[in-house]
Amino acid sequence: MTSTMLNACMRFIALFTAALLMTLTLSGCWNRRELNDMAVAIAIGIDRVDEQYEVTIQTVDPSQMSNNRNVDRFPTRIYSEKASTIFEALRKVTSKSSRKIYLAHLLLLLFNEEMARDGIKEPLDFLFRDHEVRPDFNIAVTRGYQTKDVLSIVTPLEVLSALDLYRSLNVSQKLWAPTAAVNINEMMVMLTNDGVEPILTGLTLIGDLNKGLSADNVKQPRPYLYFKFKGIGVFRKDRLVGWLNEPDSKSFSYVNNHVSSTVGSVQCPGSKKRFAIELVKSKVSREPSIRNGSPHMKLIVHVSGNVGEVQCETEINDKSIIELQKLASEQLKSIIENSIQHVQYQYGVDIYGFGANFHQKYPKQWRQWRTNWNEQFARMSIEVQMDYHLRLIGKIISPFGNNPQQKKE
């Protein structure tokens, strides 16, 4: 055997031995768990009851998620337990369930209003800390109902009611401006950063609660009970202090660029009737400045929309489009100005994150404003500049069923 072949053989033996030794140090999935050993949680509700946390968990029944599922069994299970901490309550659930709760697929976290007013930082600590929890679930506050009731209703569109709530919140934010889908990452930023206060969307129930908890709720063309996202909650630090009405909630979404599409109506010129506009594009730019030693914020609102419905007795032409565009622009400007003033005077907390803009542009001045920024925000002057355009008017020019020429005769 030549020296070259011998060296090659020795190298092969060395590599093989090294690979063999490496395999001895490798182990399998040390914390592997079978699906049959876990209860997959998709929603958690936290209520304040008797100075304790009542934690409600909605879990999935895997056997009911196939096409051949048993229609007589619900696809979800609801468990509730009380304890002084969230962690304890979750572990106490095992006294009712043969499976350990698995939180990696959590979609939704709900607080009832009492819990939100007491403060949500403490119950959030466990969800921030636990390594299993993925930071992509949404958070909301139930209004007028315990979270246990909301998670127990039977919803008509999705097999899993938590999935129905989760998808509805995300779709509503995109297509109907007065709601805001806030996930746990965004909440962490709002709770830990200066210059912005948290917000959460409200969730309520409408109808007969007792009937809504049964399977009969989905067998009706009009359910006995249904959910509705209603208003945006204003927080000071981690405590809920009040609710925005629908126009103020819509304004918040505009200012924070959460609006991708929505619909609004404006009163016709010289008439009590209205015309509707579908907004198809919205962008708000911010220009912070300092005037006479005080903060000033200029908002430039860029909006594009289409005429969706016209009740006005007028023909749609270049002149009337300009008039309708002006009316729509003035109305939106008024809504934004009034809602910001409402938040300034009634709540005095910067939910818009204007402070973060001043922090970025004026870091030296921000050091002086940082400790009392909400007071600065409450006195801050706001300027709104509109750039509003109506693009399309649809397939007809005159209002349907109306002929202006015929009326003249």
CSV table of C-alpha atoms in Angstrom, one decimal:
chain,number,residue,atom,x,y,z
A,1,MET,CA,0.0,0.0,0.0
A,2,THR,CA,1.4,3.3,-1.0
A,3,SER,CA,1.9,6.1,1.5
A,4,THR,CA,-0.8,8.2,-0.2
A,5,MET,CA,-3.4,5.4,0.1
A,6,LEU,CA,-2.4,4.9,3.7
A,7,ASN,CA,-2.8,8.5,4.6
A,8,ALA,CA,-6.2,8.6,2.9
A,9,CYS,CA,-7.3,5.5,4.8
A,10,MET,CA,-6.1,7.0,8.1
A,11,ARG,CA,-8.0,10.2,7.4
A,12,PHE,CA,-11.2,8.2,6.7
A,13,ILE,CA,-10.8,6.3,10.0
A,14,ALA,CA,-10.2,9.5,11.9
A,15,LEU,CA,-13.3,11.2,10.4
A,16,PHE,CA,-15.5,8.1,11.0
A,17,THR,CA,-14.3,7.9,14.6
A,18,ALA,CA,-15.0,11.7,15.2
A,19,ALA,CA,-18.5,11.3,13.7
A,20,LEU,CA,-19.2,8.3,15.9
A,21,LEU,CA,-18.1,10.1,19.0
A,22,MET,CA,-20.3,13.1,18.1
A,23,THR,CA,-23.4,10.9,17.8
A,24,LEU,CA,-22.8,9.7,21.3
A,25,THR,CA,-23.2,13.3,22.6
A,26,LEU,CA,-26.5,13.8,20.7
A,27,SER,CA,-29.8,13.1,22.3
A,28,GLY,CA,-33.3,13.1,21.0
A,29,CYS,CA,-36.0,15.6,21.8
A,30,TRP,CA,-35.6,15.7,25.5
A,31,ASN,CA,-38.8,17.5,26.1
A,32,ARG,CA,-40.9,15.8,23.4
A,33,ARG,CA,-44.6,15.5,24.1
A,34,GLU,CA,-47.2,13.6,22.2
A,35,LEU,CA,-50.3,15.4,21.0
A,36,ASN,CA,-52.5,13.0,23.0
A,37,ASP,CA,-50.8,14.2,26.2
A,38,MET,CA,-51.6,17.9,25.7
A,39,ALA,CA,-54.7,20.1,25.7
A,40,VAL,CA,-54.0,22.8,23.1
A,41,ALA,CA,-55.2,26.2,24.3
A,42,ILE,CA,-56.4,28.7,21.7
A,43,ALA,CA,-57.9,31.3,24.0
A,44,ILE,CA,-57.5,32.5,27.6
A,45,GLY,CA,-59.8,34.8,29.5
A,46,ILE,CA,-58.9,36.4,32.8
A,47,ASP,CA,-61.5,37.8,35.2
A,48,ARG,CA,-61.1,39.5,38.5
A,49,VAL,CA,-63.2,37.6,41.0
A,50,ASP,CA,-63.0,37.9,44.8
A,51,GLU,CA,-59.5,39.4,44.7
A,52,GLN,CA,-58.3,36.4,42.7
A,53,TYR,CA,-57.7,35.6,39.0
A,54,GLU,CA,-60.4,33.4,37.4
A,55,VAL,CA,-58.7,31.9,34.4
A,56,THR,CA,-60.8,30.4,31.7
A,57,ILE,CA,-59.2,28.4,28.9
A,58,GLN,CA,-60.7,27.3,25.6
A,59,THR,CA,-58.9,24.2,24.3
A,60,VAL,CA,-59.3,22.2,21.1
A,61,ASP,CA,-60.6,18.6,21.1
A,62,PRO,CA,-58.3,17.1,18.3
A,63,SER,CA,-60.7,14.2,17.7
A,64,GLN,CA,-63.4,16.7,16.6
A,65,MET,CA,-61.3,18.6,14.0
A,66,SER,CA,-61.6,15.9,11.3
A,67,ASN,CA,-64.3,15.8,8.6
A,68,ASN,CA,-65.7,12.7,10.2
A,69,ARG,CA,-66.2,14.3,13.6
A,70,ASN,CA,-69.1,13.5,15.9
A,71,VAL,CA,-71.6,16.3,15.5
A,72,ASP,CA,-73.0,15.6,19.0
A,73,ARG,CA,-69.7,16.7,20.6
A,74,PHE,CA,-68.4,20.2,20.8
A,75,PRO,CA,-65.0,20.7,19.2
A,76,THR,CA,-63.8,22.8,22.2
A,77,ARG,CA,-63.5,22.4,25.9
A,78,ILE,CA,-63.8,25.2,28.5
A,79,TYR,CA,-62.0,25.0,31.8
A,80,SER,CA,-62.0,27.6,34.6
A,81,GLU,CA,-60.1,27.9,37.8
A,82,LYS,CA,-59.4,30.6,40.5
A,83,ALA,CA,-56.0,31.3,42.0
A,84,SER,CA,-53.8,34.1,43.2
A,85,THR,CA,-51.5,33.8,40.1
A,86,ILE,CA,-52.1,32.9,36.5
A,87,PHE,CA,-49.6,30.0,36.7
A,88,GLU,CA,-51.3,28.4,39.7
A,89,ALA,CA,-54.7,28.7,38.0
A,90,LEU,CA,-53.4,27.0,34.8
A,91,ARG,CA,-51.9,24.1,36.9
A,92,LYS,CA,-55.1,23.7,38.8
A,93,VAL,CA,-56.9,23.0,35.6
A,94,THR,CA,-55.2,19.6,35.5
A,95,SER,CA,-57.5,18.6,38.3
A,96,LYS,CA,-60.3,18.7,35.7
A,97,SER,CA,-58.3,17.8,32.6
A,98,SER,CA,-56.2,14.7,32.0
A,99,ARG,CA,-53.9,16.7,29.7
A,100,LYS,CA,-51.4,19.5,30.4
A,101,ILE,CA,-52.3,22.9,28.9
A,102,TYR,CA,-50.2,23.7,25.9
A,103,LEU,CA,-50.0,27.5,25.1
A,104,ALA,CA,-47.9,27.7,21.9
A,105,HIS,CA,-51.0,28.0,19.7
A,106,LEU,CA,-52.8,30.7,21.7
A,107,LEU,CA,-54.8,33.1,19.4
A,108,LEU,CA,-56.6,35.3,21.8
A,109,LEU,CA,-56.3,36.8,25.3
A,110,LEU,CA,-59.3,38.5,27.0
A,111,PHE,CA,-59.6,40.6,30.1
A,112,ASN,CA,-62.9,41.6,31.6
A,113,GLU,CA,-63.4,45.3,32.2
A,114,GLU,CA,-62.8,45.1,36.0
A,115,MET,CA,-59.5,43.3,35.5
A,116,ALA,CA,-58.5,45.9,32.9
A,117,ARG,CA,-59.3,48.8,35.3
A,118,ASP,CA,-57.3,47.1,38.1
A,119,GLY,CA,-54.2,46.7,35.9
A,120,ILE,CA,-53.1,44.1,33.4
A,121,LYS,CA,-49.4,44.2,33.9
A,122,GLU,CA,-49.3,41.5,36.6
A,123,PRO,CA,-51.3,38.8,34.7
A,124,LEU,CA,-49.3,39.6,31.5
A,125,ASP,CA,-46.1,38.8,33.3
A,126,PHE,CA,-46.6,35.0,33.0
A,127,LEU,CA,-47.4,35.2,29.3
A,128,PHE,CA,-44.3,37.4,28.6
A,129,ARG,CA,-42.2,35.0,30.7
A,130,ASP,CA,-43.3,31.6,29.6
A,131,HIS,CA,-41.1,30.1,26.9
A,132,GLU,CA,-43.9,28.2,25.3
A,133,VAL,CA,-46.1,31.2,24.5
A,134,ARG,CA,-45.7,32.7,21.0
A,135,PRO,CA,-45.9,36.5,20.9
A,136,ASP,CA,-48.5,36.8,18.1
A,137,PHE,CA,-51.9,36.4,19.8
A,138,ASN,CA,-54.3,39.3,20.0
A,139,ILE,CA,-55.7,41.0,23.2
A,140,ALA,CA,-59.1,42.5,23.9
A,141,VAL,CA,-61.3,43.7,26.8
A,142,THR,CA,-64.8,42.3,27.3
A,143,ARG,CA,-67.5,44.9,28.1
A,144,GLY,CA,-70.4,44.0,30.3
A,145,TYR,CA,-69.6,40.3,30.4
A,146,GLN,CA,-67.1,38.0,32.0
A,147,THR,CA,-64.5,36.5,29.7
A,148,LYS,CA,-65.8,33.1,30.8
A,149,ASP,CA,-69.2,33.9,29.1
A,150,VAL,CA,-67.6,35.2,25.9
A,151,LEU,CA,-65.4,32.1,25.5
A,152,SER,CA,-68.3,29.8,26.1
A,153,ILE,CA,-70.6,31.1,23.3
A,154,VAL,CA,-71.2,29.0,20.2
A,155,THR,CA,-70.4,31.1,17.1
A,156,PRO,CA,-71.9,30.4,13.7
A,157,LEU,CA,-69.0,30.9,11.2
A,158,GLU,CA,-66.1,28.9,12.7
A,159,VAL,CA,-66.0,25.6,14.5
A,160,LEU,CA,-63.7,27.1,17.1
A,161,SER,CA,-65.3,30.2,18.6
A,162,ALA,CA,-61.8,31.7,19.5
A,163,LEU,CA,-60.8,31.4,15.9
A,164,ASP,CA,-64.0,33.3,14.9
A,165,LEU,CA,-63.2,36.1,17.4
A,166,TYR,CA,-59.5,36.2,16.3
A,167,ARG,CA,-60.3,36.4,12.6
A,168,SER,CA,-63.1,38.9,13.0
A,169,LEU,CA,-60.9,41.3,14.9
A,170,ASN,CA,-58.2,41.2,12.3
A,171,VAL,CA,-60.7,41.6,9.4
A,172,SER,CA,-62.6,44.4,11.2
A,173,GLN,CA,-59.4,46.4,11.7
A,174,LYS,CA,-58.7,46.2,7.9
A,175,LEU,CA,-62.2,46.9,6.7
A,176,TRP,CA,-63.8,48.9,9.5
A,177,ALA,CA,-61.6,51.5,11.2
A,178,PRO,CA,-63.1,51.8,14.7
A,179,THR,CA,-61.3,48.6,15.9
A,180,ALA,CA,-57.6,47.8,16.5
A,181,ALA,CA,-56.0,44.4,16.6
A,182,VAL,CA,-53.3,44.6,19.3
A,183,ASN,CA,-51.0,41.6,19.7
A,184,ILE,CA,-48.8,40.9,22.7
A,185,ASN,CA,-45.7,42.3,21.1
A,186,GLU,CA,-47.3,45.6,20.5
A,187,MET,CA,-48.7,45.7,24.0
A,188,MET,CA,-45.2,45.1,25.4
A,189,VAL,CA,-43.9,48.1,23.4
A,190,MET,CA,-46.7,50.3,24.6
A,191,LEU,CA,-46.2,49.3,28.2
A,192,THR,CA,-42.4,49.7,28.3
A,193,ASN,CA,-41.7,52.6,25.9
A,194,ASP,CA,-42.0,56.3,26.8
A,195,GLY,CA,-44.3,58.6,24.8
A,196,VAL,CA,-47.2,56.2,24.1
A,197,GLU,CA,-50.0,54.7,26.2
A,198,PRO,CA,-51.7,51.4,25.5
A,199,ILE,CA,-55.1,50.8,23.8
A,200,LEU,CA,-57.2,47.7,23.4
A,201,THR,CA,-60.4,47.0,21.5
A,202,GLY,CA,-63.6,46.3,23.4
A,203,LEU,CA,-65.7,43.1,22.9
A,204,THR,CA,-69.3,42.6,23.9
A,205,LEU,CA,-72.2,40.2,23.5
A,206,ILE,CA,-75.7,41.0,22.1
A,207,GLY,CA,-78.7,38.8,22.7
A,208,ASP,CA,-79.7,36.0,25.0
A,209,LEU,CA,-76.7,34.7,26.9
A,210,ASN,CA,-78.3,31.4,28.1
A,211,LYS,CA,-79.5,30.4,24.6
A,212,GLY,CA,-76.1,31.5,23.1
A,213,LEU,CA,-74.3,29.0,25.2
A,214,SER,CA,-76.1,26.1,23.5
A,215,ALA,CA,-75.6,24.4,20.1
A,216,ASP,CA,-79.0,25.8,19.0
A,217,ASN,CA,-77.4,29.2,18.6
A,218,VAL,CA,-75.9,28.2,15.3
A,219,LYS,CA,-79.0,26.5,14.0
A,220,GLN,CA,-80.9,29.8,13.6
A,221,PRO,CA,-80.7,32.2,10.6
A,222,ARG,CA,-80.3,34.9,13.3
A,223,PRO,CA,-78.3,33.6,16.3
A,224,TYR,CA,-79.8,34.1,19.8
A,225,LEU,CA,-76.4,35.6,20.8
A,226,TYR,CA,-73.6,37.1,18.8
A,227,PHE,CA,-70.4,39.0,19.6
A,228,LYS,CA,-69.5,42.5,18.5
A,229,PHE,CA,-66.2,44.5,18.8
A,230,LYS,CA,-67.1,47.9,20.2
A,231,GLY,CA,-64.9,50.9,20.8
A,232,ILE,CA,-61.3,51.3,21.8
A,233,GLY,CA,-60.2,51.3,25.4
A,234,VAL,CA,-57.9,54.0,26.6
A,235,PHE,CA,-55.2,53.0,29.2
A,236,ARG,CA,-53.0,55.0,31.5
A,237,LYS,CA,-50.0,52.8,32.0
A,238,ASP,CA,-51.6,49.4,32.4
A,239,ARG,CA,-55.0,50.5,33.7
A,240,LEU,CA,-58.1,51.1,31.6
A,241,VAL,CA,-59.5,54.6,32.2
A,242,GLY,CA,-62.3,54.9,29.6
A,243,TRP,CA,-63.6,54.1,26.1
A,244,LEU,CA,-63.5,56.0,22.8
A,245,ASN,CA,-66.8,56.3,20.9
A,246,GLU,CA,-67.0,55.2,17.3
A,247,PRO,CA,-65.9,58.5,15.6
A,248,ASP,CA,-63.0,58.8,18.1
A,249,SER,CA,-62.0,55.1,17.5
A,250,LYS,CA,-62.0,55.7,13.8
A,251,SER,CA,-59.9,58.8,14.2
A,252,PHE,CA,-57.4,56.9,16.2
A,253,SER,CA,-57.1,54.3,13.5
A,254,TYR,CA,-56.5,57.0,10.9
A,255,VAL,CA,-53.9,58.8,12.9
A,256,ASN,CA,-52.0,55.6,13.6
A,257,ASN,CA,-52.2,54.3,10.0
A,258,HIS,CA,-54.3,51.3,10.8
A,259,VAL,CA,-56.9,52.0,8.1
A,260,SER,CA,-56.6,50.1,4.9
A,261,SER,CA,-60.2,50.3,3.9
A,262,THR,CA,-63.4,51.6,5.5
A,263,VAL,CA,-66.7,53.3,4.6
A,264,GLY,CA,-68.1,56.6,5.7
A,265,SER,CA,-71.1,58.8,4.8
A,266,VAL,CA,-71.3,62.6,4.4
A,267,GLN,CA,-74.4,64.9,4.2
A,268,CYS,CA,-75.3,66.1,0.8
A,269,PRO,CA,-74.9,69.8,0.0
A,270,GLY,CA,-78.2,71.6,0.8
A,271,SER,CA,-80.0,68.4,1.8
A,272,LYS,CA,-80.4,66.0,4.8
A,273,LYS,CA,-79.6,63.0,2.5
A,274,ARG,CA,-76.2,61.5,2.4
A,275,PHE,CA,-73.6,60.0,0.1
A,276,ALA,CA,-71.2,57.1,1.0
A,277,ILE,CA,-67.5,56.9,0.3
A,278,GLU,CA,-65.4,53.8,0.3
A,279,LEU,CA,-61.9,54.7,1.4
A,280,VAL,CA,-59.3,52.7,-0.5
A,281,LYS,CA,-56.0,54.4,0.6
A,282,SER,CA,-55.0,56.3,3.7
A,283,LYS,CA,-51.7,57.6,5.0
A,284,VAL,CA,-51.1,60.1,7.8
A,285,SER,CA,-47.6,61.8,8.0
A,286,ARG,CA,-46.5,63.4,11.2
A,287,GLU,CA,-44.4,66.6,11.5
A,288,PRO,CA,-43.5,67.4,15.2
A,289,SER,CA,-42.2,70.8,16.0
A,290,ILE,CA,-41.6,73.2,18.9
A,291,ARG,CA,-43.4,76.5,19.0
A,292,ASN,CA,-42.8,79.0,21.8
A,293,GLY,CA,-41.2,76.2,23.8
A,294,SER,CA,-44.2,73.9,23.6
A,295,PRO,CA,-44.8,70.8,21.4
A,296,HIS,CA,-46.8,71.2,18.2
A,297,MET,CA,-47.9,68.3,15.9
A,298,LYS,CA,-48.9,68.7,12.3
A,299,LEU,CA,-50.7,65.8,10.7
A,300,ILE,CA,-50.9,65.5,6.9
A,301,VAL,CA,-53.8,63.2,6.0
A,302,HIS,CA,-53.6,61.7,2.5
A,303,VAL,CA,-56.8,59.9,1.5
A,304,SER,CA,-58.1,58.4,-1.7
A,305,GLY,CA,-61.7,57.1,-2.0
A,306,ASN,CA,-64.5,56.1,-4.3
A,307,VAL,CA,-68.1,57.2,-4.4
A,308,GLY,CA,-70.1,54.2,-3.3
A,309,GLU,CA,-73.6,55.4,-2.9
A,310,VAL,CA,-75.4,58.7,-3.7
A,311,GLN,CA,-78.7,59.9,-2.2
A,312,CYS,CA,-78.1,63.5,-3.3
A,313,GLU,CA,-80.4,64.8,-6.1
A,314,THR,CA,-77.6,65.9,-8.3
A,315,GLU,CA,-75.7,64.6,-11.3
A,316,ILE,CA,-72.1,63.5,-10.7
A,317,ASN,CA,-69.8,65.6,-12.8
A,318,ASP,CA,-66.5,67.4,-12.3
A,319,LYS,CA,-68.1,70.3,-10.4
A,320,SER,CA,-70.2,68.2,-8.0
A,321,ILE,CA,-67.2,65.8,-7.4
A,322,ILE,CA,-65.1,68.8,-6.2
A,323,GLU,CA,-68.0,69.8,-3.9
A,324,LEU,CA,-68.5,66.3,-2.5
A,325,GLN,CA,-64.7,65.9,-2.1
A,326,LYS,CA,-64.6,69.2,-0.1
A,327,LEU,CA,-67.4,68.1,2.2
A,328,ALA,CA,-65.8,64.7,2.8
A,329,SER,CA,-62.4,66.3,3.5
A,330,GLU,CA,-63.9,68.8,5.9
A,331,GLN,CA,-65.8,66.1,7.8
A,332,LEU,CA,-62.8,63.8,8.2
A,333,LYS,CA,-60.7,66.8,9.3
A,334,SER,CA,-63.3,67.7,11.9
A,335,ILE,CA,-63.5,64.1,13.2
A,336,ILE,CA,-59.7,63.9,13.6
A,337,GLU,CA,-59.4,67.3,15.3
A,338,ASN,CA,-62.3,66.8,17.7
A,339,SER,CA,-61.3,63.2,18.7
A,340,ILE,CA,-57.7,64.2,19.6
A,341,GLN,CA,-59.0,67.1,21.6
A,342,HIS,CA,-61.5,64.8,23.3
A,343,VAL,CA,-58.6,62.4,24.3
A,344,GLN,CA,-56.5,65.4,25.5
A,345,TYR,CA,-59.2,67.0,27.7
A,346,GLN,CA,-61.0,63.9,29.0
A,347,TYR,CA,-58.2,61.4,29.4
A,348,GLY,CA,-54.9,63.3,29.1
A,349,VAL,CA,-52.9,60.3,27.9
A,350,ASP,CA,-51.0,60.1,24.6
A,351,ILE,CA,-52.5,57.0,23.0
A,352,TYR,CA,-51.3,58.2,19.5
A,353,GLY,CA,-47.6,57.9,20.3
A,354,PHE,CA,-46.8,61.5,19.5
A,355,GLY,CA,-44.2,61.5,22.3
A,356,ALA,CA,-42.2,58.9,20.4
A,357,ASN,CA,-42.0,61.3,17.5
A,358,PHE,CA,-40.7,64.1,19.6
A,359,HIS,CA,-38.3,61.7,21.3
A,360,GLN,CA,-36.8,60.8,17.9
A,361,LYS,CA,-36.6,64.4,16.5
A,362,TYR,CA,-35.8,66.4,19.7
A,363,PRO,CA,-33.9,64.0,22.0
A,364,LYS,CA,-32.5,66.8,24.2
A,365,GLN,CA,-35.9,68.5,24.7
A,366,TRP,CA,-37.4,65.1,25.3
A,367,ARG,CA,-35.3,64.6,28.4
A,368,GLN,CA,-37.2,67.6,30.0
A,369,TRP,CA,-40.6,66.5,28.8
A,370,ARG,CA,-40.2,62.8,29.5
A,371,THR,CA,-41.4,62.7,33.1
A,372,ASN,CA,-44.5,64.8,32.5
A,373,TRP,CA,-45.2,64.0,28.8
A,374,ASN,CA,-48.9,63.3,29.3
A,375,GLU,CA,-49.3,66.9,30.7
A,376,GLN,CA,-47.5,68.2,27.7
A,377,PHE,CA,-49.7,66.1,25.4
A,378,ALA,CA,-52.9,67.5,27.0
A,379,ARG,CA,-51.8,71.0,26.2
A,380,MET,CA,-50.3,70.3,22.8
A,381,SER,CA,-51.6,72.2,19.7
A,382,ILE,CA,-52.6,70.0,16.8
A,383,GLU,CA,-52.8,71.0,13.1
A,384,VAL,CA,-54.5,68.8,10.5
A,385,GLN,CA,-53.8,69.3,6.8
A,386,MET,CA,-56.0,67.3,4.3
A,387,ASP,CA,-55.1,65.9,1.0
A,388,TYR,CA,-58.4,64.2,0.0
A,389,HIS,CA,-59.2,62.8,-3.4
A,390,LEU,CA,-62.3,61.1,-4.8
A,391,ARG,CA,-61.2,58.8,-7.7
A,392,LEU,CA,-64.1,56.7,-9.0
A,393,ILE,CA,-67.9,57.3,-9.1
A,394,GLY,CA,-69.1,53.9,-10.3
A,395,LYS,CA,-71.0,52.9,-13.5
A,396,ILE,CA,-73.8,55.5,-13.3
A,397,ILE,CA,-73.7,59.3,-13.3
A,398,SER,CA,-77.1,60.3,-12.0
A,399,PRO,CA,-78.5,58.8,-8.7
A,400,PHE,CA,-80.4,55.6,-9.5
A,401,GLY,CA,-84.1,56.2,-10.3
A,402,ASN,CA,-83.5,60.0,-10.5
A,403,ASN,CA,-83.5,62.0,-13.8
A,404,PRO,CA,-82.7,65.6,-13.2
A,405,GLN,CA,-83.8,66.5,-16.7
A,406,GLN,CA,-87.2,65.0,-16.2
A,407,LYS,CA,-87.7,66.9,-13.0
A,408,LYS,CA,-87.0,70.2,-14.8
A,409,GLU,CA,-89.8,69.5,-17.3
